[in-house]
PDB file of N, CA, C and O in Angstrom:
ATOM      1  N   MET D   1     -17.335 -20.758 -27.706  1.00 64.00           N
ATOM      2  CA  MET D   1     -16.992 -20.968 -26.334  1.00 64.00           C
ATOM      3  C   MET D   1     -18.207 -20.579 -25.482  1.00 64.00           C
ATOM      4  O   MET D   1     -18.634 -19.442 -25.497  1.00 64.00           O
ATOM      5  N   PRO D   2     -18.752 -21.517 -24.732  1.00 75.00           N
ATOM      6  CA  PRO D   2     -19.923 -21.206 -23.907  1.00 75.00           C
ATOM      7  C   PRO D   2     -19.537 -20.347 -22.704  1.00 75.00           C
ATOM      8  O   PRO D   2     -18.425 -20.420 -22.196  1.00 75.00           O
ATOM      9  N   ALA D   3     -20.490 -19.538 -22.283  1.00 78.00           N
ATOM     10  CA  ALA D   3     -20.276 -18.691 -21.108  1.00 78.00           C
ATOM     11  C   ALA D   3     -21.585 -18.573 -20.339  1.00 78.00           C
ATOM     12  O   ALA D   3     -22.660 -18.600 -20.919  1.00 78.00           O
ATOM     13  N   ALA D   4     -21.475 -18.454 -19.047  1.00 86.00           N
ATOM     14  CA  ALA D   4     -22.648 -18.312 -18.198  1.00 86.00           C
ATOM     15  C   ALA D   4     -23.120 -16.859 -18.222  1.00 86.00           C
ATOM     16  O   ALA D   4     -22.335 -15.950 -18.516  1.00 86.00           O
ATOM     17  N   PRO D   5     -24.388 -16.627 -17.914  1.00 88.00           N
ATOM     18  CA  PRO D   5     -24.865 -15.238 -17.833  1.00 88.00           C
ATOM     19  C   PRO D   5     -24.029 -14.445 -16.829  1.00 88.00           C
ATOM     20  O   PRO D   5     -23.664 -14.944 -15.767  1.00 88.00           O
ATOM     21  N   GLY D   6     -23.693 -13.236 -17.186  1.00 86.00           N
ATOM     22  CA  GLY D   6     -22.896 -12.384 -16.305  1.00 86.00           C
ATOM     23  C   GLY D   6     -21.394 -12.581 -16.453  1.00 86.00           C
ATOM     24  O   GLY D   6     -20.612 -11.944 -15.746  1.00 86.00           O
ATOM     25  N   SER D   7     -20.982 -13.457 -17.353  1.00 86.00           N
ATOM     26  CA  SER D   7     -19.548 -13.673 -17.579  1.00 86.00           C
ATOM     27  C   SER D   7     -18.926 -12.438 -18.210  1.00 86.00           C
ATOM     28  O   SER D   7     -19.590 -11.680 -18.903  1.00 86.00           O
ATOM     29  N   ARG D   8     -17.640 -12.249 -17.976  1.00 82.00           N
ATOM     30  CA  ARG D   8     -16.912 -11.122 -18.557  1.00 82.00           C
ATOM     31  C   ARG D   8     -15.776 -11.642 -19.411  1.00 82.00           C
ATOM     32  O   ARG D   8     -15.171 -12.663 -19.101  1.00 82.00           O
ATOM     33  N   ILE D   9     -15.505 -10.916 -20.460  1.00 83.00           N
ATOM     34  CA  ILE D   9     -14.375 -11.239 -21.320  1.00 83.00           C
ATOM     35  C   ILE D   9     -13.374 -10.105 -21.189  1.00 83.00           C
ATOM     36  O   ILE D   9     -13.731  -8.937 -21.343  1.00 83.00           O
ATOM     37  N   TYR D  10     -12.142 -10.441 -20.892  1.00 84.00           N
ATOM     38  CA  TYR D  10     -11.081  -9.448 -20.789  1.00 84.00           C
ATOM     39  C   TYR D  10     -10.182  -9.569 -22.019  1.00 84.00           C
ATOM     40  O   TYR D  10      -9.707 -10.651 -22.337  1.00 84.00           O
ATOM     41  N   VAL D  11      -9.988  -8.470 -22.702  1.00 88.00           N
ATOM     42  CA  VAL D  11      -9.156  -8.431 -23.899  1.00 88.00           C
ATOM     43  C   VAL D  11      -7.883  -7.658 -23.564  1.00 88.00           C
ATOM     44  O   VAL D  11      -7.939  -6.492 -23.163  1.00 88.00           O
ATOM     45  N   ILE D  12      -6.744  -8.315 -23.714  1.00 91.00           N
ATOM     46  CA  ILE D  12      -5.470  -7.653 -23.418  1.00 91.00           C
ATOM     47  C   ILE D  12      -5.210  -6.607 -24.488  1.00 91.00           C
ATOM     48  O   ILE D  12      -5.182  -6.908 -25.673  1.00 91.00           O
ATOM     49  N   GLU D  13      -5.038  -5.378 -24.045  1.00 91.00           N
ATOM     50  CA  GLU D  13      -4.794  -4.263 -24.955  1.00 91.00           C
ATOM     51  C   GLU D  13      -3.331  -3.869 -25.032  1.00 91.00           C
ATOM     52  O   GLU D  13      -2.885  -3.321 -26.032  1.00 91.00           O
ATOM     53  N   ASP D  14      -2.583  -4.136 -23.956  1.00 92.00           N
ATOM     54  CA  ASP D  14      -1.195  -3.677 -23.931  1.00 92.00           C
ATOM     55  C   ASP D  14      -0.369  -4.574 -23.026  1.00 92.00           C
ATOM     56  O   ASP D  14      -0.840  -4.988 -21.971  1.00 92.00           O
ATOM     57  N   MET D  15       0.829  -4.876 -23.457  1.00 94.00           N
ATOM     58  CA  MET D  15       1.825  -5.564 -22.630  1.00 94.00           C
ATOM     59  C   MET D  15       3.121  -4.796 -22.800  1.00 94.00           C
ATOM     60  O   MET D  15       3.502  -4.466 -23.919  1.00 94.00           O
ATOM     61  N   ARG D  16       3.772  -4.484 -21.673  1.00 93.00           N
ATOM     62  CA  ARG D  16       5.019  -3.734 -21.778  1.00 93.00           C
ATOM     63  C   ARG D  16       5.993  -4.162 -20.694  1.00 93.00           C
ATOM     64  O   ARG D  16       5.595  -4.658 -19.644  1.00 93.00           O
ATOM     65  N   ASP D  17       7.244  -3.947 -20.968  1.00 95.00           N
ATOM     66  CA  ASP D  17       8.315  -4.287 -20.041  1.00 95.00           C
ATOM     67  C   ASP D  17       8.413  -3.192 -18.982  1.00 95.00           C
ATOM     68  O   ASP D  17       8.645  -2.030 -19.303  1.00 95.00           O
ATOM     69  N   VAL D  18       8.202  -3.563 -17.723  1.00 95.00           N
ATOM     70  CA  VAL D  18       8.270  -2.594 -16.615  1.00 95.00           C
ATOM     71  C   VAL D  18       9.381  -2.967 -15.635  1.00 95.00           C
ATOM     72  O   VAL D  18       9.337  -2.600 -14.464  1.00 95.00           O
ATOM     73  N   THR D  19      10.394  -3.666 -16.134  1.00 94.00           N
ATOM     74  CA  THR D  19      11.494  -4.109 -15.271  1.00 94.00           C
ATOM     75  C   THR D  19      12.166  -2.928 -14.577  1.00 94.00           C
ATOM     76  O   THR D  19      12.424  -2.979 -13.368  1.00 94.00           O
ATOM     77  N   ALA D  20      12.440  -1.862 -15.312  1.00 94.00           N
ATOM     78  CA  ALA D  20      13.108  -0.695 -14.719  1.00 94.00           C
ATOM     79  C   ALA D  20      12.262  -0.074 -13.617  1.00 94.00           C
ATOM     80  O   ALA D  20      12.786   0.304 -12.561  1.00 94.00           O
ATOM     81  N   GLU D  21      10.957   0.012 -13.832  1.00 94.00           N
ATOM     82  CA  GLU D  21      10.066   0.582 -12.813  1.00 94.00           C
ATOM     83  C   GLU D  21      10.000  -0.320 -11.579  1.00 94.00           C
ATOM     84  O   GLU D  21       9.933   0.152 -10.454  1.00 94.00           O
ATOM     85  N   MET D  22      10.015  -1.642 -11.781  1.00 92.00           N
ATOM     86  CA  MET D  22       9.967  -2.570 -10.650  1.00 92.00           C
ATOM     87  C   MET D  22      11.241  -2.501  -9.821  1.00 92.00           C
ATOM     88  O   MET D  22      11.199  -2.660  -8.605  1.00 92.00           O
ATOM     89  N   LEU D  23      12.382  -2.270 -10.468  1.00 91.00           N
ATOM     90  CA  LEU D  23      13.658  -2.257  -9.751  1.00 91.00           C
ATOM     91  C   LEU D  23      14.022  -0.883  -9.201  1.00 91.00           C
ATOM     92  O   LEU D  23      15.087  -0.720  -8.601  1.00 91.00           O
ATOM     93  N   LYS D  24      13.137   0.097  -9.382  1.00 92.00           N
ATOM     94  CA  LYS D  24      13.384   1.439  -8.859  1.00 92.00           C
ATOM     95  C   LYS D  24      13.538   1.372  -7.336  1.00 92.00           C
ATOM     96  O   LYS D  24      12.725   0.761  -6.647  1.00 92.00           O
ATOM     97  N   SER D  25      14.580   1.960  -6.821  1.00 90.00           N
ATOM     98  CA  SER D  25      14.897   1.994  -5.378  1.00 90.00           C
ATOM     99  C   SER D  25      15.294   0.637  -4.807  1.00 90.00           C
ATOM    100  O   SER D  25      15.332   0.462  -3.598  1.00 90.00           O
ATOM    101  N   VAL D  26      15.564  -0.336  -5.649  1.00 90.00           N
ATOM    102  CA  VAL D  26      16.026  -1.649  -5.183  1.00 90.00           C
ATOM    103  C   VAL D  26      17.534  -1.692  -5.385  1.00 90.00           C
ATOM    104  O   VAL D  26      18.028  -1.411  -6.463  1.00 90.00           O
ATOM    105  N   SER D  27      18.250  -2.022  -4.327  1.00 89.00           N
ATOM    106  CA  SER D  27      19.711  -2.091  -4.430  1.00 89.00           C
ATOM    107  C   SER D  27      20.213  -3.388  -3.809  1.00 89.00           C
ATOM    108  O   SER D  27      19.465  -4.103  -3.144  1.00 89.00           O
ATOM    109  N   ASP D  28      21.467  -3.664  -4.017  1.00 87.00           N
ATOM    110  CA  ASP D  28      22.083  -4.861  -3.441  1.00 87.00           C
ATOM    111  C   ASP D  28      22.193  -4.766  -1.927  1.00 87.00           C
ATOM    112  O   ASP D  28      22.410  -5.774  -1.259  1.00 87.00           O
ATOM    113  N   LYS D  29      22.055  -3.578  -1.388  1.00 90.00           N
ATOM    114  CA  LYS D  29      22.177  -3.383   0.060  1.00 90.00           C
ATOM    115  C   LYS D  29      20.928  -3.851   0.815  1.00 90.00           C
ATOM    116  O   LYS D  29      20.986  -4.036   2.024  1.00 90.00           O
ATOM    117  N   LEU D  30      19.808  -4.019   0.120  1.00 91.00           N
ATOM    118  CA  LEU D  30      18.578  -4.462   0.776  1.00 91.00           C
ATOM    119  C   LEU D  30      18.673  -5.949   1.100  1.00 91.00           C
ATOM    120  O   LEU D  30      19.086  -6.743   0.259  1.00 91.00           O
ATOM    121  N   ASN D  31      18.253  -6.311   2.323  1.00 91.00           N
ATOM    122  CA  ASN D  31      18.214  -7.731   2.664  1.00 91.00           C
ATOM    123  C   ASN D  31      16.967  -8.360   2.049  1.00 91.00           C
ATOM    124  O   ASN D  31      16.169  -7.673   1.401  1.00 91.00           O
ATOM    125  N   GLY D  32      16.757  -9.632   2.220  1.00 90.00           N
ATOM    126  CA  GLY D  32      15.662 -10.355   1.577  1.00 90.00           C
ATOM    127  C   GLY D  32      14.287  -9.759   1.803  1.00 90.00           C
ATOM    128  O   GLY D  32      13.550  -9.507   0.855  1.00 90.00           O
ATOM    129  N   PHE D  33      13.907  -9.521   3.059  1.00 93.00           N
ATOM    130  CA  PHE D  33      12.568  -9.013   3.345  1.00 93.00           C
ATOM    131  C   PHE D  33      12.399  -7.579   2.870  1.00 93.00           C
ATOM    132  O   PHE D  33      11.355  -7.228   2.310  1.00 93.00           O
ATOM    133  N   ALA D  34      13.397  -6.743   3.063  1.00 93.00           N
ATOM    134  CA  ALA D  34      13.308  -5.348   2.618  1.00 93.00           C
ATOM    135  C   ALA D  34      13.195  -5.282   1.098  1.00 93.00           C
ATOM    136  O   ALA D  34      12.439  -4.475   0.559  1.00 93.00           O
ATOM    137  N   ARG D  35      13.917  -6.150   0.403  1.00 92.00           N
ATOM    138  CA  ARG D  35      13.827  -6.209  -1.063  1.00 92.00           C
ATOM    139  C   ARG D  35      12.426  -6.637  -1.491  1.00 92.00           C
ATOM    140  O   ARG D  35      11.833  -6.058  -2.392  1.00 92.00           O
ATOM    141  N   TYR D  36      11.899  -7.666  -0.833  1.00 91.00           N
ATOM    142  CA  TYR D  36      10.555  -8.141  -1.128  1.00 91.00           C
ATOM    143  C   TYR D  36       9.525  -7.029  -0.935  1.00 91.00           C
ATOM    144  O   TYR D  36       8.650  -6.824  -1.781  1.00 91.00           O
ATOM    145  N   GLU D  37       9.628  -6.317   0.177  1.00 94.00           N
ATOM    146  CA  GLU D  37       8.687  -5.225   0.461  1.00 94.00           C
ATOM    147  C   GLU D  37       8.781  -4.110  -0.579  1.00 94.00           C
ATOM    148  O   GLU D  37       7.769  -3.570  -1.011  1.00 94.00           O
ATOM    149  N   ARG D  38       9.994  -3.757  -1.000  1.00 94.00           N
ATOM    150  CA  ARG D  38      10.174  -2.711  -2.008  1.00 94.00           C
ATOM    151  C   ARG D  38       9.563  -3.140  -3.337  1.00 94.00           C
ATOM    152  O   ARG D  38       8.873  -2.374  -3.996  1.00 94.00           O
ATOM    153  N   LEU D  39       9.793  -4.390  -3.732  1.00 93.00           N
ATOM    154  CA  LEU D  39       9.221  -4.894  -4.983  1.00 93.00           C
ATOM    155  C   LEU D  39       7.690  -4.935  -4.906  1.00 93.00           C
ATOM    156  O   LEU D  39       7.003  -4.595  -5.874  1.00 93.00           O
ATOM    157  N   ALA D  40       7.151  -5.333  -3.760  1.00 94.00           N
ATOM    158  CA  ALA D  40       5.693  -5.365  -3.591  1.00 94.00           C
ATOM    159  C   ALA D  40       5.103  -3.961  -3.680  1.00 94.00           C
ATOM    160  O   ALA D  40       4.051  -3.756  -4.303  1.00 94.00           O
ATOM    161  N   THR D  41       5.765  -2.984  -3.085  1.00 95.00           N
ATOM    162  CA  THR D  41       5.310  -1.590  -3.145  1.00 95.00           C
ATOM    163  C   THR D  41       5.331  -1.078  -4.583  1.00 95.00           C
ATOM    164  O   THR D  41       4.375  -0.443  -5.037  1.00 95.00           O
ATOM    165  N   ASN D  42       6.407  -1.375  -5.313  1.00 95.00           N
ATOM    166  CA  ASN D  42       6.509  -0.949  -6.706  1.00 95.00           C
ATOM    167  C   ASN D  42       5.426  -1.600  -7.561  1.00 95.00           C
ATOM    168  O   ASN D  42       4.824  -0.953  -8.418  1.00 95.00           O
ATOM    169  N   LYS D  43       5.162  -2.885  -7.328  1.00 95.00           N
ATOM    170  CA  LYS D  43       4.126  -3.601  -8.082  1.00 95.00           C
ATOM    171  C   LYS D  43       2.750  -2.990  -7.830  1.00 95.00           C
ATOM    172  O   LYS D  43       1.990  -2.750  -8.764  1.00 95.00           O
ATOM    173  N   LYS D  44       2.442  -2.717  -6.572  1.00 96.00           N
ATOM    174  CA  LYS D  44       1.146  -2.107  -6.231  1.00 96.00           C
ATOM    175  C   LYS D  44       0.989  -0.735  -6.878  1.00 96.00           C
ATOM    176  O   LYS D  44      -0.091  -0.383  -7.346  1.00 96.00           O
ATOM    177  N   ALA D  45       2.059   0.038  -6.914  1.00 95.00           N
ATOM    178  CA  ALA D  45       2.004   1.373  -7.523  1.00 95.00           C
ATOM    179  C   ALA D  45       1.761   1.280  -9.035  1.00 95.00           C
ATOM    180  O   ALA D  45       0.970   2.055  -9.585  1.00 95.00           O
ATOM    181  N   LEU D  46       2.417   0.331  -9.693  1.00 94.00           N
ATOM    182  CA  LEU D  46       2.215   0.149 -11.134  1.00 94.00           C
ATOM    183  C   LEU D  46       0.783  -0.273 -11.438  1.00 94.00           C
ATOM    184  O   LEU D  46       0.156   0.240 -12.368  1.00 94.00           O
ATOM    185  N   ILE D  47       0.253  -1.191 -10.651  1.00 94.00           N
ATOM    186  CA  ILE D  47      -1.119  -1.656 -10.864  1.00 94.00           C
ATOM    187  C   ILE D  47      -2.110  -0.538 -10.594  1.00 94.00           C
ATOM    188  O   ILE D  47      -3.052  -0.329 -11.361  1.00 94.00           O
ATOM    189  N   ALA D  48      -1.909   0.217  -9.523  1.00 94.00           N
ATOM    190  CA  ALA D  48      -2.819   1.321  -9.195  1.00 94.00           C
ATOM    191  C   ALA D  48      -2.836   2.382 -10.288  1.00 94.00           C
ATOM    192  O   ALA D  48      -3.892   2.895 -10.660  1.00 94.00           O
ATOM    193  N   ALA D  49      -1.675   2.698 -10.831  1.00 92.00           N
ATOM    194  CA  ALA D  49      -1.602   3.698 -11.902  1.00 92.00           C
ATOM    195  C   ALA D  49      -2.331   3.214 -13.148  1.00 92.00           C
ATOM    196  O   ALA D  49      -3.028   3.985 -13.814  1.00 92.00           O
ATOM    197  N   CYS D  50      -2.193   1.951 -13.460  1.00 90.00           N
ATOM    198  CA  CYS D  50      -2.832   1.390 -14.647  1.00 90.00           C
ATOM    199  C   CYS D  50      -4.349   1.273 -14.470  1.00 90.00           C
ATOM    200  O   CYS D  50      -5.110   1.570 -15.378  1.00 90.00           O
ATOM    201  N   GLU D  51      -4.781   0.839 -13.288  1.00 91.00           N
ATOM    202  CA  GLU D  51      -6.205   0.621 -13.063  1.00 91.00           C
ATOM    203  C   GLU D  51      -6.967   1.908 -12.759  1.00 91.00           C
ATOM    204  O   GLU D  51      -8.157   1.866 -12.504  1.00 91.00           O
ATOM    205  N   GLY D  52      -6.304   3.045 -12.824  1.00 88.00           N
ATOM    206  CA  GLY D  52      -6.978   4.322 -12.651  1.00 88.00           C
ATOM    207  C   GLY D  52      -7.893   4.637 -13.827  1.00 88.00           C
ATOM    208  O   GLY D  52      -8.761   5.501 -13.733  1.00 88.00           O
ATOM    209  N   GLN D  53      -7.720   3.933 -14.929  1.00 84.00           N
ATOM    210  CA  GLN D  53      -8.564   4.119 -16.106  1.00 84.00           C
ATOM    211  C   GLN D  53      -9.838   3.288 -15.942  1.00 84.00           C
ATOM    212  O   GLN D  53      -9.805   2.192 -15.410  1.00 84.00           O
ATOM    213  N   PRO D  54     -10.976   3.799 -16.415  1.00 85.00           N
ATOM    214  CA  PRO D  54     -12.230   3.053 -16.282  1.00 85.00           C
ATOM    215  C   PRO D  54     -12.197   1.728 -17.056  1.00 85.00           C
ATOM    216  O   PRO D  54     -11.630   1.655 -18.141  1.00 85.00           O
ATOM    217  N   ASN D  55     -12.811   0.709 -16.471  1.00 85.00           N
ATOM    218  CA  ASN D  55     -12.967  -0.614 -17.091  1.00 85.00           C
ATOM    219  C   ASN D  55     -11.650  -1.294 -17.445  1.00 85.00           C
ATOM    220  O   ASN D  55     -11.582  -2.058 -18.408  1.00 85.00           O
ATOM    221  N   HIS D  56     -10.603  -1.025 -16.695  1.00 86.00           N
ATOM    222  CA  HIS D  56      -9.306  -1.656 -16.943  1.00 86.00           C
ATOM    223  C   HIS D  56      -8.913  -2.535 -15.759  1.00 86.00           C
ATOM    224  O   HIS D  56      -9.154  -2.186 -14.606  1.00 86.00           O
ATOM    225  N   ARG D  57      -8.309  -3.666 -16.068  1.00 91.00           N
ATOM    226  CA  ARG D  57      -7.696  -4.540 -15.069  1.00 91.00           C
ATOM    227  C   ARG D  57      -6.242  -4.711 -15.488  1.00 91.00           C
ATOM    228  O   ARG D  57      -5.946  -4.869 -16.666  1.00 91.00           O
ATOM    229  N   CYS D  58      -5.363  -4.669 -14.526  1.00 93.00           N
ATOM    230  CA  CYS D  58      -3.940  -4.756 -14.831  1.00 93.00           C
ATOM    231  C   CYS D  58      -3.271  -5.781 -13.937  1.00 93.00           C
ATOM    232  O   CYS D  58      -3.726  -6.047 -12.825  1.00 93.00           O
ATOM    233  N   ASP D  59      -2.184  -6.334 -14.437  1.00 93.00           N
ATOM    234  CA  ASP D  59      -1.401  -7.285 -13.674  1.00 93.00           C
ATOM    235  C   ASP D  59       0.075  -7.075 -14.008  1.00 93.00           C
ATOM    236  O   ASP D  59       0.411  -6.670 -15.118  1.00 93.00           O
ATOM    237  N   VAL D  60       0.906  -7.341 -13.039  1.00 94.00           N
ATOM    238  CA  VAL D  60       2.355  -7.243 -13.221  1.00 94.00           C
ATOM    239  C   VAL D  60       2.931  -8.577 -12.779  1.00 94.00           C
ATOM    240  O   VAL D  60       2.641  -9.046 -11.680  1.00 94.00           O
ATOM    241  N   GLY D  61       3.707  -9.191 -13.653  1.00 93.00           N
ATOM    242  CA  GLY D  61       4.261 -10.492 -13.326  1.00 93.00           C
ATOM    243  C   GLY D  61       5.692 -10.656 -13.801  1.00 93.00           C
ATOM    244  O   GLY D  61       6.105 -10.056 -14.792  1.00 93.00           O
ATOM    245  N   ALA D  62       6.429 -11.491 -13.073  1.00 91.00           N
ATOM    246  CA  ALA D  62       7.817 -11.790 -13.430  1.00 91.00           C
ATOM    247  C   ALA D  62       7.839 -12.843 -14.532  1.00 91.00           C
ATOM    248  O   ALA D  62       7.026 -13.767 -14.550  1.00 91.00           O
ATOM    249  N   HIS D  63       8.768 -12.688 -15.462  1.00 91.00           N
ATOM    250  CA  HIS D  63       8.940 -13.631 -16.563  1.00 91.00           C
ATOM    251  C   HIS D  63      10.412 -13.997 -16.675  1.00 91.00           C
ATOM    252  O   HIS D  63      11.285 -13.272 -16.207  1.00 91.00           O
ATOM    253  N   TYR D  64      10.680 -15.116 -17.317  1.00 90.00           N
ATOM    254  CA  TYR D  64      12.049 -15.591 -17.550  1.00 90.00           C
ATOM    255  C   TYR D  64      12.820 -15.714 -16.237  1.00 90.00           C
ATOM    256  O   TYR D  64      13.942 -15.228 -16.109  1.00 90.00           O
ATOM    257  N   GLY D  65      12.180 -16.334 -15.249  1.00 87.00           N
ATOM    258  CA  GLY D  65      12.837 -16.561 -13.974  1.00 87.00           C
ATOM    259  C   GLY D  65      13.139 -15.289 -13.206  1.00 87.00           C
ATOM    260  O   GLY D  65      14.065 -15.253 -12.418  1.00 87.00           O
ATOM    261  N   GLY D  66      12.357 -14.248 -13.425  1.00 82.00           N
ATOM    262  CA  GLY D  66      12.550 -12.984 -12.732  1.00 82.00           C
ATOM    263  C   GLY D  66      13.493 -12.033 -13.437  1.00 82.00           C
ATOM    264  O   GLY D  66      13.771 -10.947 -12.940  1.00 82.00           O
ATOM    265  N   ALA D  67      13.977 -12.413 -14.616  1.00 88.00           N
ATOM    266  CA  ALA D  67      14.903 -11.551 -15.360  1.00 88.00           C
ATOM    267  C   ALA D  67      14.204 -10.321 -15.924  1.00 88.00           C
ATOM    268  O   ALA D  67      14.832  -9.295 -16.151  1.00 88.00           O
ATOM    269  N   SER D  68      12.892 -10.437 -16.169  1.00 92.00           N
ATOM    270  CA  SER D  68      12.133  -9.277 -16.649  1.00 92.00           C
ATOM    271  C   SER D  68      10.749  -9.284 -16.019  1.00 92.00           C
ATOM    272  O   SER D  68      10.273 -10.308 -15.537  1.00 92.00           O
ATOM    273  N   THR D  69      10.127  -8.123 -16.021  1.00 91.00           N
ATOM    274  CA  THR D  69       8.793  -7.958 -15.458  1.00 91.00           C
ATOM    275  C   THR D  69       7.911  -7.341 -16.522  1.00 91.00           C
ATOM    276  O   THR D  69       8.272  -6.333 -17.137  1.00 91.00           O
ATOM    277  N   ILE D  70       6.733  -7.941 -16.730  1.00 92.00           N
ATOM    278  CA  ILE D  70       5.819  -7.490 -17.773  1.00 92.00           C
ATOM    279  C   ILE D  70       4.510  -7.036 -17.126  1.00 92.00           C
ATOM    280  O   ILE D  70       3.977  -7.680 -16.242  1.00 92.00           O
ATOM    281  N   SER D  71       4.002  -5.915 -17.621  1.00 92.00           N
ATOM    282  CA  SER D  71       2.695  -5.404 -17.209  1.00 92.00           C
ATOM    283  C   SER D  71       1.720  -5.683 -18.331  1.00 92.00           C
ATOM    284  O   SER D  71       2.001  -5.424 -19.497  1.00 92.00           O
ATOM    285  N   SER D  72       0.556  -6.256 -17.984  1.00 91.00           N
ATOM    286  CA  SER D  72      -0.486  -6.484 -18.987  1.00 91.00           C
ATOM    287  C   SER D  72      -1.720  -5.685 -18.588  1.00 91.00           C
ATOM    288  O   SER D  72      -2.090  -5.635 -17.415  1.00 91.00           O
ATOM    289  N   GLU D  73      -2.326  -5.051 -19.570  1.00 91.00           N
ATOM    290  CA  GLU D  73      -3.494  -4.200 -19.351  1.00 91.00           C
ATOM    291  C   GLU D  73      -4.649  -4.773 -20.169  1.00 91.00           C
ATOM    292  O   GLU D  73      -4.517  -5.008 -21.369  1.00 91.00           O
ATOM    293  N   ALA D  74      -5.780  -5.029 -19.508  1.00 91.00           N
ATOM    294  CA  ALA D  74      -6.944  -5.603 -20.189  1.00 91.00           C
ATOM    295  C   ALA D  74      -8.162  -4.734 -19.934  1.00 91.00           C
ATOM    296  O   ALA D  74      -8.286  -4.080 -18.902  1.00 91.00           O
ATOM    297  N   ARG D  75      -9.056  -4.746 -20.888  1.00 85.00           N
ATOM    298  CA  ARG D  75     -10.316  -4.008 -20.768  1.00 85.00           C
ATOM    299  C   ARG D  75     -11.450  -5.018 -20.778  1.00 85.00           C
ATOM    300  O   ARG D  75     -11.417  -5.994 -21.511  1.00 85.00           O
ATOM    301  N   ASN D  76     -12.455  -4.774 -19.946  1.00 77.00           N
ATOM    302  CA  ASN D  76     -13.615  -5.674 -19.964  1.00 77.00           C
ATOM    303  C   ASN D  76     -14.778  -5.011 -20.620  1.00 77.00           C
ATOM    304  O   ASN D  76     -14.796  -3.861 -20.916  1.00 77.00           O
TER     305      ASN D  76
END
């Protein structure tokens, strides 16, 4: 696979289910925007905690139509 000078390769080291962490403090009482904001805050916190390690990039994404949330951790 060709690559340009300065290219980076990210190797996924870990994938885990973080659905419970994403739904923390989320209840049926929250309206649409408040729910969205809570989920965004939880996602940012998960990414920040993961990326605190040197040379790591992390992402959190919904899978199976939002039924589960997976965190992937990659090292460059």
